Every structure is written in structure tokens, then in C-alpha cells.
PDB file of C-alpha atoms in Angstrom:
ATOM      1  CA  MET R 761       4.928   3.062  10.100  1.00  0.00           C
ATOM      2  CA  SER R 762       4.192  -0.217   8.360  1.00  0.00           C
ATOM      3  CA  ALA R 763       5.277  -3.696   9.379  1.00  0.00           C
ATOM      4  CA  HIS R 764       6.184  -4.410   5.745  1.00  0.00           C
ATOM      5  CA  GLY R 765       8.978  -2.723   3.840  1.00  0.00           C
ATOM      6  CA  ALA R 766       8.740  -2.646   0.037  1.00  0.00           C
ATOM      7  CA  GLY R 767      11.721  -5.014  -0.203  1.00  0.00           C
ATOM      8  CA  GLU R 768      10.265  -7.421   2.382  1.00  0.00           C
ATOM      9  CA  ILE R 769       7.060  -8.292   0.509  1.00  0.00           C
ATOM     10  CA  PRO R 770       7.481 -11.703  -1.162  1.00  0.00           C
ATOM     11  CA  GLU R 771       6.715 -12.328  -4.819  1.00  0.00           C
ATOM     12  CA  PRO R 772       3.118 -13.309  -5.596  1.00  0.00           C
ATOM     13  CA  ILE R 773       2.371 -16.994  -6.187  1.00  0.00           C
ATOM     14  CA  LEU R 774      -0.383 -17.380  -8.768  1.00  0.00           C
ATOM     15  CA  LYS R 775      -3.006 -20.050  -8.037  1.00  0.00           C
ATOM     16  CA  ALA R 776      -5.754 -19.320 -10.593  1.00  0.00           C
ATOM     17  CA  SER R 777      -6.506 -16.563 -13.077  1.00  0.00           C
ATOM     18  CA  ASP R 778      -8.688 -15.349 -15.882  1.00  0.00           C
ATOM     19  CA  ILE R 779      -7.053 -11.987 -16.464  1.00  0.00           C
ATOM     20  CA  SER R 780      -4.634 -10.324 -18.897  1.00  0.00           C
ATOM     21  CA  ASP R 781      -0.937 -10.271 -18.012  1.00  0.00           C
ATOM     22  CA  GLU R 782      -0.986  -6.465 -17.914  1.00  0.00           C
ATOM     23  CA  MET R 783      -3.947  -6.317 -15.527  1.00  0.00           C
ATOM     24  CA  ARG R 784      -2.437  -9.102 -13.379  1.00  0.00           C
ATOM     25  CA  ASP R 785       0.779  -7.135 -13.022  1.00  0.00           C
ATOM     26  CA  ALA R 786      -1.199  -3.998 -12.095  1.00  0.00           C
ATOM     27  CA  VAL R 787      -3.104  -5.954  -9.423  1.00  0.00           C
ATOM     28  CA  TYR R 788       0.188  -7.299  -8.037  1.00  0.00           C
ATOM     29  CA  GLU R 789       1.651  -3.785  -7.889  1.00  0.00           C
ATOM     30  CA  GLN R 790      -1.429  -2.325  -6.181  1.00  0.00           C
ATOM     31  CA  THR R 791      -1.360  -5.245  -3.722  1.00  0.00           C
ATOM     32  CA  ARG R 792       2.279  -4.531  -2.839  1.00  0.00           C
ATOM     33  CA  LEU R 793       1.418  -0.868  -2.259  1.00  0.00           C
ATOM     34  CA  ALA R 794      -1.543  -1.790  -0.042  1.00  0.00           C
ATOM     35  CA  MET R 795       0.590  -4.235   1.955  1.00  0.00           C
ATOM     36  CA  ALA R 796       3.331  -1.638   2.391  1.00  0.00           C
ATOM     37  CA  GLU R 797       0.739   0.776   3.799  1.00  0.00           C
ATOM     38  CA  HIS R 798      -1.343  -1.593   5.963  1.00  0.00           C
ATOM     39  CA  THR R 799      -0.979  -4.713   8.103  1.00  0.00           C
ATOM     40  CA  VAL R 800      -4.666  -5.463   8.835  1.00  0.00           C
ATOM     41  CA  GLU R 801      -6.250  -7.724   6.194  1.00  0.00           C
ATOM     42  CA  ARG R 802      -9.467  -5.651   5.999  1.00  0.00           C
ATOM     43  CA  ASP R 803      -7.453  -2.475   5.386  1.00  0.00           C
ATOM     44  CA  ILE R 804      -5.322  -4.145   2.688  1.00  0.00           C
ATOM     45  CA  ALA R 805      -8.512  -5.354   0.969  1.00  0.00           C
ATOM     46  CA  SER R 806     -10.180  -1.941   1.177  1.00  0.00           C
ATOM     47  CA  THR R 807      -7.154  -0.105  -0.198  1.00  0.00           C
ATOM     48  CA  LEU R 808      -6.725  -2.605  -3.035  1.00  0.00           C
ATOM     49  CA  LYS R 809     -10.438  -2.499  -3.964  1.00  0.00           C
ATOM     50  CA  LYS R 810     -10.453   1.304  -4.103  1.00  0.00           C
ATOM     51  CA  ALA R 811      -7.297   1.343  -6.249  1.00  0.00           C
ATOM     52  CA  LEU R 812      -8.706  -1.208  -8.718  1.00  0.00           C
ATOM     53  CA  ASP R 813     -12.060   0.603  -8.932  1.00  0.00           C
ATOM     54  CA  ALA R 814     -10.200   3.840  -9.724  1.00  0.00           C
ATOM     55  CA  GLU R 815      -7.804   2.270 -12.266  1.00  0.00           C
ATOM     56  CA  PHE R 816     -10.123  -0.189 -14.037  1.00  0.00           C
ATOM     57  CA  GLY R 817     -13.663   0.885 -13.127  1.00  0.00           C
ATOM     58  CA  GLY R 818     -15.777  -1.014 -10.618  1.00  0.00           C
ATOM     59  CA  PRO R 819     -17.081  -2.894  -8.961  1.00  0.00           C
ATOM     60  CA  TRP R 820     -14.101  -4.971  -7.890  1.00  0.00           C
ATOM     61  CA  HIS R 821     -14.290  -7.355  -4.947  1.00  0.00           C
ATOM     62  CA  VAL R 822     -11.265  -8.214  -2.829  1.00  0.00           C
ATOM     63  CA  VAL R 823     -10.961 -10.931  -0.182  1.00  0.00           C
ATOM     64  CA  VAL R 824      -7.733 -11.129   1.830  1.00  0.00           C
ATOM     65  CA  GLY R 825      -6.996 -13.730   4.469  1.00  0.00           C
ATOM     66  CA  LYS R 826      -5.289 -16.860   5.659  1.00  0.00           C
ATOM     67  CA  ASN R 827      -8.285 -19.186   5.679  1.00  0.00           C
ATOM     68  CA  PHE R 828     -11.433 -18.749   3.609  1.00  0.00           C
ATOM     69  CA  GLY R 829     -13.572 -20.572   1.097  1.00  0.00           C
ATOM     70  CA  SER R 830     -15.292 -18.975  -1.845  1.00  0.00           C
ATOM     71  CA  TYR R 831     -17.496 -19.598  -4.832  1.00  0.00           C
ATOM     72  CA  VAL R 832     -17.907 -16.521  -7.017  1.00  0.00           C
ATOM     73  CA  THR R 833     -19.161 -15.418 -10.399  1.00  0.00           C
ATOM     74  CA  HIS R 834     -16.953 -12.868 -12.140  1.00  0.00           C
ATOM     75  CA  GLU R 835     -16.797 -10.789 -15.276  1.00  0.00           C
ATOM     76  CA  LYS R 836     -14.884 -12.614 -18.013  1.00  0.00           C
ATOM     77  CA  ALA R 837     -11.128 -11.859 -17.904  1.00  0.00           C
ATOM     78  CA  HIS R 838     -11.365 -10.210 -14.468  1.00  0.00           C
ATOM     79  CA  PHE R 839     -10.435 -12.875 -11.872  1.00  0.00           C
ATOM     80  CA  LEU R 840      -7.231 -13.488  -9.936  1.00  0.00           C
ATOM     81  CA  TYR R 841      -6.378 -15.747  -6.997  1.00  0.00           C
ATOM     82  CA  PHE R 842      -2.868 -15.623  -5.569  1.00  0.00           C
ATOM     83  CA  TYR R 843      -0.751 -15.707  -2.429  1.00  0.00           C
ATOM     84  CA  ILE R 844       1.773 -13.259  -1.088  1.00  0.00           C
ATOM     85  CA  GLY R 845       3.489 -14.784   1.911  1.00  0.00           C
ATOM     86  CA  PRO R 846       0.841 -16.314   4.190  1.00  0.00           C
ATOM     87  CA  LEU R 847      -2.009 -14.204   2.767  1.00  0.00           C
ATOM     88  CA  ALA R 848      -4.368 -15.359   0.033  1.00  0.00           C
ATOM     89  CA  PHE R 849      -5.930 -12.770  -2.293  1.00  0.00           C
ATOM     90  CA  LEU R 850      -9.140 -13.332  -4.228  1.00  0.00           C
ATOM     91  CA  VAL R 851      -9.709 -10.415  -6.602  1.00  0.00           C
ATOM     92  CA  PHE R 852     -12.525 -10.240  -9.134  1.00  0.00           C
ATOM     93  CA  LYS R 853     -14.836  -7.845 -10.951  1.00  0.00           C
ATOM     94  CA  THR R 854     -18.589  -8.208 -11.418  1.00  0.00           C
TER      95      THR R 854
END
């Protein structure tokens, strides 16, 4: 059983993006599914990465956590940085 219920997951708060609205919404939906299934950050990231690779082709990279720095190069129109609750999500394709 998960610590998150589908209704308990807060709305995403967008911080930075270079991605289509349709792909952004798909990433948000896959993130909600991963969070409903897992509570460990590594497991959320792994589930989300596998889902994005399957849906949009890979390789996608996913970082999930409460405190991290980053500097990444990404494929044009394939970058998203957002929060859901206390967790930050950095999602990008190379």
C-alpha cells in the first residue's frame, strides 16, 4: 500500500520548462502515477524514467529529491523542472 492516495498528491508547481504543453501534461500524469505507487525518491525516479522512455523514446533522465543542484544539457523541447509537494523533479531527455 502506498503512502500517497491519488487525491492526496498536490498539483505540480512549474519552475522551468522547455517542453510542449502536451508532453508536460503527460510527464505530470506519469509523475502522479509513480508517486501513487512509490514513496522512496529513487523508486519514483526509476518508475517515471521507464514510463517516459516507453512513451516518448529514451534516454530520459529523472532526478527526484528535496535538495539537489544540477547543471544539465538537454535535447531541445525536452526539459521540465517542477515541484509536487516537498519534492523537486528534474526531467530531461538527451
